[in-house]
Coordinates of C-alpha atoms in Angstrom, one line a residue:
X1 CA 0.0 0.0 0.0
X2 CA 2.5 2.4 0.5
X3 CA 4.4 1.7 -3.0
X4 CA 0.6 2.5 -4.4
X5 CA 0.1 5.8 -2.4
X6 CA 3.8 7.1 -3.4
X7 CA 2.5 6.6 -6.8
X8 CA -0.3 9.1 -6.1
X9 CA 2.0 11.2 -4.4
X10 CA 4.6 11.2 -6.9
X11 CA 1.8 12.0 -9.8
X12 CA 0.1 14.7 -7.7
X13 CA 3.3 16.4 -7.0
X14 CA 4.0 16.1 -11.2
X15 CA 0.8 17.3 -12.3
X16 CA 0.7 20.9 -10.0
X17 CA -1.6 19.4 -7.7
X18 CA -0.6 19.6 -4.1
X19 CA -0.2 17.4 -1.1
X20 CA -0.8 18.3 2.1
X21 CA 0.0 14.9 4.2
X22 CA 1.8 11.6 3.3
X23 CA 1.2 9.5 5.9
X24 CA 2.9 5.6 6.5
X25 CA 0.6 4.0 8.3
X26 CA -2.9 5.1 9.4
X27 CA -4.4 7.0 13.1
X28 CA -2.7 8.9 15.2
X29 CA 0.7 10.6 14.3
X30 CA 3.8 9.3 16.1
X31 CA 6.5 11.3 14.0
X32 CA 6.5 13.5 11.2
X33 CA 8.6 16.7 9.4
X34 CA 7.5 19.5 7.0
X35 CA 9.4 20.0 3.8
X36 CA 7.9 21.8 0.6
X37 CA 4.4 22.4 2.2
X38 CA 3.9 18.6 2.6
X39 CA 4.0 16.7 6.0
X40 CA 5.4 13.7 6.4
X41 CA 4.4 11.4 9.1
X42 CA 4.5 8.0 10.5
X43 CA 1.6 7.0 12.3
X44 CA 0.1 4.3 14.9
X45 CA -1.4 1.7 13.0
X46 CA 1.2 0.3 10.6
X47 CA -1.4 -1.0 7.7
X48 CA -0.5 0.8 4.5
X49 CA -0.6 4.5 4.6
X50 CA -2.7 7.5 3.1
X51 CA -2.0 10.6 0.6
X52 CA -3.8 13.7 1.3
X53 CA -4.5 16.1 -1.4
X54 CA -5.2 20.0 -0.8
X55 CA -9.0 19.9 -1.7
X56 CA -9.8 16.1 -2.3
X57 CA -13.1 16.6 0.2
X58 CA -14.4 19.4 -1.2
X59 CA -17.0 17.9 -2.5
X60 CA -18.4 17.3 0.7
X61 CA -18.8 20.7 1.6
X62 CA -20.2 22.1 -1.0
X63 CA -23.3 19.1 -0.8
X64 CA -23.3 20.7 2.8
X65 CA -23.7 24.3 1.5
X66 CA -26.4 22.8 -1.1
X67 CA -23.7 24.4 -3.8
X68 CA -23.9 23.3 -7.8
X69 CA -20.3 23.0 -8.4
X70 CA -17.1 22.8 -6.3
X71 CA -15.2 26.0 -5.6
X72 CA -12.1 26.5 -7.1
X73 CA -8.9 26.6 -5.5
X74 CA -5.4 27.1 -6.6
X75 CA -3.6 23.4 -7.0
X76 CA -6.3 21.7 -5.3
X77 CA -7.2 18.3 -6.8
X78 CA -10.9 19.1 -7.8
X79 CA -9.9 22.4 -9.6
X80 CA -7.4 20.3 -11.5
X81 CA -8.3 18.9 -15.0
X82 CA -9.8 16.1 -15.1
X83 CA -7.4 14.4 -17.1
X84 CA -4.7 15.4 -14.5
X85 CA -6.8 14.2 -11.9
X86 CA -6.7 10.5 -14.1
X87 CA -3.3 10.5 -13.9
X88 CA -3.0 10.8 -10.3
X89 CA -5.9 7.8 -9.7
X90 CA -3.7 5.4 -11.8
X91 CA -0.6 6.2 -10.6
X92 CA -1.6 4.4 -7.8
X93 CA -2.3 0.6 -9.4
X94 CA 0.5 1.5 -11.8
X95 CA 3.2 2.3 -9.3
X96 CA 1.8 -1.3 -7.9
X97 CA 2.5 -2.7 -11.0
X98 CA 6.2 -1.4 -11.7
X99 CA 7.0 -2.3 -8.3
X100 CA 6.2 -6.1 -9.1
X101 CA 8.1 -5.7 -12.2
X102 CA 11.2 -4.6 -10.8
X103 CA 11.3 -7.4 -8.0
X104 CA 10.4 -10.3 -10.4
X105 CA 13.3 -8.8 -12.8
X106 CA 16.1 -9.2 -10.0
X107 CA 14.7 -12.0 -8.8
X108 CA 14.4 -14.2 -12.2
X109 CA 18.0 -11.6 -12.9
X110 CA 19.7 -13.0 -9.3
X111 CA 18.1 -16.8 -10.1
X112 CA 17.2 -19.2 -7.5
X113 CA 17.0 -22.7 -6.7
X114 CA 14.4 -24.7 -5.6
X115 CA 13.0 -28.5 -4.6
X116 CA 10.0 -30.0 -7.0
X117 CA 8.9 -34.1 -7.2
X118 CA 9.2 -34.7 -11.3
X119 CA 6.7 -34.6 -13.3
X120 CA 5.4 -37.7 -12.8
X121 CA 1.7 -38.8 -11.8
X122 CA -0.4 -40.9 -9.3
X123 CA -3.8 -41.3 -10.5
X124 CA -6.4 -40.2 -7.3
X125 CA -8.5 -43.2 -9.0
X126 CA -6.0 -45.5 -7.5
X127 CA -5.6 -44.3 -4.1
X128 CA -9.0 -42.3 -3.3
X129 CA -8.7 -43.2 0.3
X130 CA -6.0 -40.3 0.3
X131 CA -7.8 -37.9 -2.1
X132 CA -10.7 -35.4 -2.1
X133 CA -12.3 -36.2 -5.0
X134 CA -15.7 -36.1 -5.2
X135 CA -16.8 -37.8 -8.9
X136 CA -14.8 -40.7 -10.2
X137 CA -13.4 -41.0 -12.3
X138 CA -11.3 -38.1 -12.4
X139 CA -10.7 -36.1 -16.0
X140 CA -7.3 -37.7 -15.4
X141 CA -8.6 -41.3 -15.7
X142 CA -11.3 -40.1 -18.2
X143 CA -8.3 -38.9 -20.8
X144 CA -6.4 -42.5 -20.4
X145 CA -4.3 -41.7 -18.1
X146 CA -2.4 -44.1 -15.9
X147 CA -0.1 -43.9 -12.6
X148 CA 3.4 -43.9 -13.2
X149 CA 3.0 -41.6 -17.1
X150 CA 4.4 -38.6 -17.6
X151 CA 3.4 -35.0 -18.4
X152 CA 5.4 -33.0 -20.2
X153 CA 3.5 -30.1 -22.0
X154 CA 0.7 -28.4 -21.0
X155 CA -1.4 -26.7 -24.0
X156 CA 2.3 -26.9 -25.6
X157 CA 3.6 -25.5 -22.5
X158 CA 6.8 -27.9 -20.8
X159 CA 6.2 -28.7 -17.6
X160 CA 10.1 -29.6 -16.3
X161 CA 8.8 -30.8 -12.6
X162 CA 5.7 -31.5 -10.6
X163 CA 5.6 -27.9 -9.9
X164 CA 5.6 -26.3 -13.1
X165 CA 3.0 -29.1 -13.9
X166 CA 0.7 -27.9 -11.2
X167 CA 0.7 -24.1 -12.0
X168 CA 0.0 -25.0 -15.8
X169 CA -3.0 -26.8 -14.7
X170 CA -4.0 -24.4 -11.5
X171 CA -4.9 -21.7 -14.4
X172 CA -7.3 -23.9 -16.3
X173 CA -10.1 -24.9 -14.6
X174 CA -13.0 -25.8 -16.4
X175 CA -11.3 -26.0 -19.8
X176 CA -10.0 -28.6 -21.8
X177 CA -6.3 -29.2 -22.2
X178 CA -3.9 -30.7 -24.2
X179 CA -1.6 -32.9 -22.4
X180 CA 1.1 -34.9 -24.0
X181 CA 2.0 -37.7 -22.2
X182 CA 5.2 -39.8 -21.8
X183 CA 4.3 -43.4 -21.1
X184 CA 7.4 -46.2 -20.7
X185 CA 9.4 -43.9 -23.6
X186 CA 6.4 -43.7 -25.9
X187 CA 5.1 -40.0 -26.3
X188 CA 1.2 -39.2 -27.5
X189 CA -1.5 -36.8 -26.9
X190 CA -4.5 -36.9 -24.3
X191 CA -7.3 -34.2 -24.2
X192 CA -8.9 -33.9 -20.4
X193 CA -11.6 -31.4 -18.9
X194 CA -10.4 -29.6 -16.1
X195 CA -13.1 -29.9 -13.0
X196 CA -12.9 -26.7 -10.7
X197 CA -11.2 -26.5 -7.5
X198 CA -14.3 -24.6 -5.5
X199 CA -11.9 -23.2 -2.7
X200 CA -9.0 -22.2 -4.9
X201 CA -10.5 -21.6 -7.9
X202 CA -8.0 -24.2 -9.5
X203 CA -8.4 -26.4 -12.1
X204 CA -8.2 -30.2 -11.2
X205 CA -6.8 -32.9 -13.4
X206 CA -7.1 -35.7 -10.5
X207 CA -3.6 -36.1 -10.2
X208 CA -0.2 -36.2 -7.3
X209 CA 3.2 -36.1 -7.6
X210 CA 4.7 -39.8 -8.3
X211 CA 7.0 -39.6 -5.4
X212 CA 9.5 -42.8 -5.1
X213 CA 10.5 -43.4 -1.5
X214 CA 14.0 -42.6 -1.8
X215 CA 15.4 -41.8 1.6
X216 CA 16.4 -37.8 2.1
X217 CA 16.8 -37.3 5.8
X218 CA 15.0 -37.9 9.1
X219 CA 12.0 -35.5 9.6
X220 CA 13.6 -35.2 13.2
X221 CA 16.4 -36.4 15.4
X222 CA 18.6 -39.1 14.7
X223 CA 18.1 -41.7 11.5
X224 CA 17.0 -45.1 12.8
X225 CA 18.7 -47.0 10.0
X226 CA 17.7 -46.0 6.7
X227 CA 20.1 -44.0 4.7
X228 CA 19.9 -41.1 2.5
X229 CA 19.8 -42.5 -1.2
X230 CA 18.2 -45.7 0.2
X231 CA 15.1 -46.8 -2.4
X232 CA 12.5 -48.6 -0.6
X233 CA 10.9 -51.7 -2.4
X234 CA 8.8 -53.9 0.5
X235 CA 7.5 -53.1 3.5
X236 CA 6.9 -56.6 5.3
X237 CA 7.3 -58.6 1.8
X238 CA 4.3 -56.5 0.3
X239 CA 5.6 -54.5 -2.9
X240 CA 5.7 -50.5 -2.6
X241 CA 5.9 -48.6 -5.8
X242 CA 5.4 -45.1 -4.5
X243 CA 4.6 -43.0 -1.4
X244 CA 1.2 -44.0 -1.4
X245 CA 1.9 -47.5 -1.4
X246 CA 3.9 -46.9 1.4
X247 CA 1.3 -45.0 3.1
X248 CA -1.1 -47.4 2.2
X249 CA 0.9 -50.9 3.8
X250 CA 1.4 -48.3 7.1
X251 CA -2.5 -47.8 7.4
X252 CA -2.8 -51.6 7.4
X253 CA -0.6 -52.2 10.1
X254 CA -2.1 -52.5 13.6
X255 CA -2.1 -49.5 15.9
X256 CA -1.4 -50.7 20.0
X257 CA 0.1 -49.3 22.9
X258 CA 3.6 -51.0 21.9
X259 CA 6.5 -49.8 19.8
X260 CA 5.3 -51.4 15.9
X261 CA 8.3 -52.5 13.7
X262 CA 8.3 -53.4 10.3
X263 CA 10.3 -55.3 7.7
X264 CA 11.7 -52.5 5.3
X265 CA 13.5 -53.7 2.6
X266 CA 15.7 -51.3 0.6
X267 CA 17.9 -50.7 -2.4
X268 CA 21.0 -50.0 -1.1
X269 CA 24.2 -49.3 -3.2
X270 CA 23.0 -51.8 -5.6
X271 CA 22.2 -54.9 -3.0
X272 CA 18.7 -55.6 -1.1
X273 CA 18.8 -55.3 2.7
X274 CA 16.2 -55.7 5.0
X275 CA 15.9 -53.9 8.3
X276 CA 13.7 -54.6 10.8
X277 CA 12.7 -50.5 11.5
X278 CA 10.5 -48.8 14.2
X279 CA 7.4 -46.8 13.4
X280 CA 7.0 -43.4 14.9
X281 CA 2.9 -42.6 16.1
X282 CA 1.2 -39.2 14.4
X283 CA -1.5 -38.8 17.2
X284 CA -3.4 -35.9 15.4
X285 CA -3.6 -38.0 12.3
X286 CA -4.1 -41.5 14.3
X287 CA -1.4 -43.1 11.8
X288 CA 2.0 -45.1 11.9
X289 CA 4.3 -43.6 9.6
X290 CA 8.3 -43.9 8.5
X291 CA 9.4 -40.5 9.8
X292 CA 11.5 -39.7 6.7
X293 CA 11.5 -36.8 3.9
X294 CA 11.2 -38.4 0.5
X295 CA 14.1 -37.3 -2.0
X296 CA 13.5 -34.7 -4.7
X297 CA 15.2 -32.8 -7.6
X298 CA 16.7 -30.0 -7.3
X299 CA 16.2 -27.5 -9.9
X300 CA 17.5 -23.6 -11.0
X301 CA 15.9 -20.8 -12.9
X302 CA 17.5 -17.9 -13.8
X303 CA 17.0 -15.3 -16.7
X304 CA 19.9 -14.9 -19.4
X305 CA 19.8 -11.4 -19.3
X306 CA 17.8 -8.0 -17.7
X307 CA 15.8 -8.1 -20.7
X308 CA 15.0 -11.7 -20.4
X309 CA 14.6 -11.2 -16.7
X310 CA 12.1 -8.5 -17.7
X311 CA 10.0 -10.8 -19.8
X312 CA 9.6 -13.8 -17.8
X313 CA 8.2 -11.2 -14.7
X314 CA 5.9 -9.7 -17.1
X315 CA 4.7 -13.2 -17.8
X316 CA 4.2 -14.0 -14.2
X317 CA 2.1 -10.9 -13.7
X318 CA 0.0 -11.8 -16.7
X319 CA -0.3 -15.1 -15.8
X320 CA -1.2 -13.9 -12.4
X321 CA -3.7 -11.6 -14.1
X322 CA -5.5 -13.6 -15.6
X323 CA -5.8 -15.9 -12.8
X324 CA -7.4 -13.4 -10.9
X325 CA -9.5 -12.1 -13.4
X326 CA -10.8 -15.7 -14.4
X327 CA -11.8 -16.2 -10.7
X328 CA -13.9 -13.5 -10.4
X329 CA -15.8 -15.4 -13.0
X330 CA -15.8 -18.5 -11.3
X331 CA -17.5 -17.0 -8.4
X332 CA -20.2 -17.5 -10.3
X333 CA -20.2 -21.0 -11.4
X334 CA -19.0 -23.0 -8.2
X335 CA -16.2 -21.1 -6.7
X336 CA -16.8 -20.9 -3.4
X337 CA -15.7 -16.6 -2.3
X338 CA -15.3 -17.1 1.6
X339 CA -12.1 -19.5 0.8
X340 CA -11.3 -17.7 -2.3
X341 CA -11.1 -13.9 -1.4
X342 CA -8.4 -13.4 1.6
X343 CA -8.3 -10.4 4.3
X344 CA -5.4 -8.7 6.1
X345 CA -5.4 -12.1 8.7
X346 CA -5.0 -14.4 6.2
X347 CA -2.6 -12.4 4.2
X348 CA -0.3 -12.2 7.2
X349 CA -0.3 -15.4 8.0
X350 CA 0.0 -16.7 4.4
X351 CA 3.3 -13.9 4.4
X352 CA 4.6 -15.5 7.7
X353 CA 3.9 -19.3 6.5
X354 CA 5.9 -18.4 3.1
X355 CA 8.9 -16.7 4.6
X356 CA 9.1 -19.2 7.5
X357 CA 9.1 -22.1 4.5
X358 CA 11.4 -20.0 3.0
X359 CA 13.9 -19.2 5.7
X360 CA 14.3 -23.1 6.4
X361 CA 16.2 -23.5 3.7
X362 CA 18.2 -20.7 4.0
X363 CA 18.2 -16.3 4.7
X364 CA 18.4 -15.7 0.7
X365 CA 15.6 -18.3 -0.1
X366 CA 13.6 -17.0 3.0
X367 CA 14.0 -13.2 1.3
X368 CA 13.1 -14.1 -2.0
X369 CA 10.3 -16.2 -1.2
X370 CA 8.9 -13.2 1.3
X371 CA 9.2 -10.3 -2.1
X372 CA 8.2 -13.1 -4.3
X373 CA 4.7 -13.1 -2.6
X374 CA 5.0 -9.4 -1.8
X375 CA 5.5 -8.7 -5.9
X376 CA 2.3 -10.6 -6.2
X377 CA -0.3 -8.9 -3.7
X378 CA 0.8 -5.8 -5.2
X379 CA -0.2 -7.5 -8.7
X380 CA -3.7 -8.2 -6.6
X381 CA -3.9 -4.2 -5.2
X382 CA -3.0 -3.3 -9.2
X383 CA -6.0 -5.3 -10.2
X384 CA -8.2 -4.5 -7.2
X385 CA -7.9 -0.7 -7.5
X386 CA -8.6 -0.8 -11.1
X387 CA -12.3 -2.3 -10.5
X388 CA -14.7 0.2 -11.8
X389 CA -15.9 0.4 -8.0
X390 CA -17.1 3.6 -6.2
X391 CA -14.4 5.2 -4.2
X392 CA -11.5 3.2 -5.2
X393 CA -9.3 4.3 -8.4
X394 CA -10.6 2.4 -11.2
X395 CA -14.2 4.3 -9.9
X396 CA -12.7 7.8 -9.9
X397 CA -11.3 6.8 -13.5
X398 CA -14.6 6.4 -14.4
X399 CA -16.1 9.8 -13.2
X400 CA -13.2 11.8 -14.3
X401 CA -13.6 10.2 -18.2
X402 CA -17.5 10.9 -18.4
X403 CA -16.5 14.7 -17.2
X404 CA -13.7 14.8 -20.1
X405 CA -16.4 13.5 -22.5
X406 CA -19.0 15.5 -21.2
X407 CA -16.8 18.9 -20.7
X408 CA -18.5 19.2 -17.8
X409 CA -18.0 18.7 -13.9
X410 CA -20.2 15.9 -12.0
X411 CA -22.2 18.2 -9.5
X412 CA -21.2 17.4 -5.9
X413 CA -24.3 15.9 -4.7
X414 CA -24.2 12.9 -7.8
X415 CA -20.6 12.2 -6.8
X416 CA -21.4 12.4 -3.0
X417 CA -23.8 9.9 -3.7
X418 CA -21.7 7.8 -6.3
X419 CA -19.1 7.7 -3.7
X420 CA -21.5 6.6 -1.3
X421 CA -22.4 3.7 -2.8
X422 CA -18.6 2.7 -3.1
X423 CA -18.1 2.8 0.6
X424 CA -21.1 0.9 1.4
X425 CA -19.8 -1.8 -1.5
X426 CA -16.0 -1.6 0.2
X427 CA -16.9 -1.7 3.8
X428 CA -19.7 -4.6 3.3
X429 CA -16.0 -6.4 1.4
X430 CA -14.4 -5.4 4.4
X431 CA -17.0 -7.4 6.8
X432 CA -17.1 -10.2 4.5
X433 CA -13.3 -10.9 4.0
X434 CA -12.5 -10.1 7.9
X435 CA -15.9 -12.6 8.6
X436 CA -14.0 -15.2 6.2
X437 CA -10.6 -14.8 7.8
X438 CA -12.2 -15.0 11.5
X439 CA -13.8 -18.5 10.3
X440 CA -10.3 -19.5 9.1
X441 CA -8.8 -18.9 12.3
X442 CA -11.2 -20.7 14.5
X443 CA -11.4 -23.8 11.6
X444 CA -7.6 -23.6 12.4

């Protein structure tokens, strides 16, 4: 927020019109200085910040003094033209959008690496004990598609990893896409209808991530005798081709008061050895499990070049675009807007959760990961502010244009009303997100 309002500042100060306070943060002042007629303040309440131009509530007084028109006065922002006054309402959005820009540049510029499962499937039709799918079969199964195949293009996008699979598909739902497969070393095409994903907004193929249990390292403590690199084949003489096997042989053991062993038999430097290997108790999930991270591939991105930097953050925030202007859409057929639309408690937490992910694997990843997401709700305030809503900026846009096409200022009272309308539509956002988040809290 305050990236947008130094983009109102910024234009305000270009276009002759002039501002009286820029504020970080909102309520009551806890420092500030005067320089060039402007104050400049920190205050209490450290959510965002506000710009205040000389003359912006002029409108209210004269609906107060029953006037027709506004008075003028000298570089206030209602005496300005209205195309002036434009520029200054999509500063805003589009210092929003230059901000995300610039950090994607130097991120995809500086390059980073990261962890992703390949991009190779496990049908939900085959294990829907450990899915939430709701029809079978899923589009996946409908298409032809079996466990073990891989995906490698997307709508003639590649997919390299599970990762890039899962974004290709996140941004299709309720489309048909193209998929071409890799099955055993033969290569063909499948076509599958995306279903919709009613709390993300998603699209769902009915897939996971074929993960092999390959041995990375103990979720905690000390290793109690598998090794890293060690390729699990049998638990208790019953095959295991994949995690959910694995999971699968673990949920049919019995659960008792006792310490439960089982028979793990590995792939280790090219000879079989079993082990007999204790199970470790998940209480909140009542389950037996290995207490091992699986292994996965480790991958790098970076640009070749600023220009190339450029392009593939301009991407993102189209891509990113277009998911969020496709889910407004979806709102209306199945998308369900109390998990979809997040407020300032979820955003924080979803901030703190991605850092904190971040920072586990080390301060850089931690930073990029924290002004990765940052980069992206400022995408979101871009977008949001440009809604043709009452109040906000894409709402002013609108009032401004009909008074450049009309040659003629909006009389006070219409836009008193008009705005109005805007707050009641913002505030009753407000309550709904801040209701959602609430619910999200206490659902833990």
């Amino acid at each position: 927020m305050i990236i947008h309002e130094a983009g109102h500042f910024l234009a305000a100060r270009a276009v002759g019109i002039h501002v009286e306070v820029f504020s970080v943060g909102w309520g009551k002042k806890l420092w500030g200085f005067t320089r060039g007629g402007t104050e400049y303040r920190i205050s209490l309440i450290p959510l965002g910040g506000f710009v205040k131009m000389k003359g912006e509530t002029a409108y209210q007084k004269a609906v107060e003094e029953g006037l027709d028109e506004i008075e003028p006065q000298e570089n206030s922002f209602f005496s300005a033209a209205p195309w002036k006054r434009i520029v200054v309402a999509i500063a805003g959005p589009a210092m929003n959008l230059l901000f995300a820009l610039l950090v994607l540049a130097i991120i995809n510029l500086a390059g980073f690496s990261y962890s992703s499962f390949e991009n190779r499937i496990v049908l939900a039709d085959d294990y829907p004990e450990y899915h939430t799918v709701s029809d079978l079969p899923t589009p996946a199964a409908r298409a032809g598609l079996e466990t073990g195949d891989r995906i490698l293009r997307v709508n003639g996008e590649a997919a390299e990893n599970y990762s890039e699979l899962r974004q290709l598909l996140a941004t299709n739902a309720l489309e048909e896409v193209n998929l071409q497969v890799d099955r055993n070393g033969q290569t063909f095409q499948r076509s599958a209808e995306l279903v919709l994903d009613n709390q993300t907004g998603a699209g769902i193929l009915g897939i996971s991530p074929f993960i092999e249990p390959i041995i990375s390292s103990p979720v905690e403590g000390e290793s109690r005798g598998l090794e890293p690199g060690d390729r699990i084949t049998a638990i208790n003489a019953t095959e295991v081709d994949n995690s959910f096997d694995v999971r699968r042989v673990l949920d049919s053991l019995p659960i008792g008061t006792d310490q439960v062993y089982a028979d793990i038999t590995v792939q280790r430097d090219g000879e079989a050895v079993t082990l007999e290997h204790p199970l470790q108790y998940n209480q909140e999930q009542d389950a037996l499990y290995l207490g091992y991270y699986y292994s996965q591939e480790s991958y790098r991105h970076a640009a070749d070049g600023p220009l190339d930097a450029l392009a593939s953050g301009w991407n993102e925030i189209g891509n990113t675009l277009a998911m969020t202007f496709k889910g407004l859409g979806l709102m209306f057929r199945g998308l369900d807007p109390m998990s979809a639309l997040s407020g300032p408690i979820r955003i924080v937490d979803m901030v703190g959760q991605v850092t904190a992910q971040g920072l586990s694997q080390g301060i850089a990843e931690g930073l990029r990961s924290f002004f990765h997401l940052l980069s992206l709700l400022s995408v979101a305030l871009f977008f949001g502010n440009l809604l043709p809503i009452p109040v906000l900026d894409g709402g002013q846009i609108v009032v401004f244009t009909a008074e450049m096409i009309k040659r003629k200022p909006i009389k006070p009272r219409t836009f008193f009303r008009y705005q109005t309308i805007g707050a009641i539509i913002v505030f009753g956002l407000i309550a709904f997100v801040l209701f959602s988040d609430l619910l999200y809290i206490f659902a833990g």
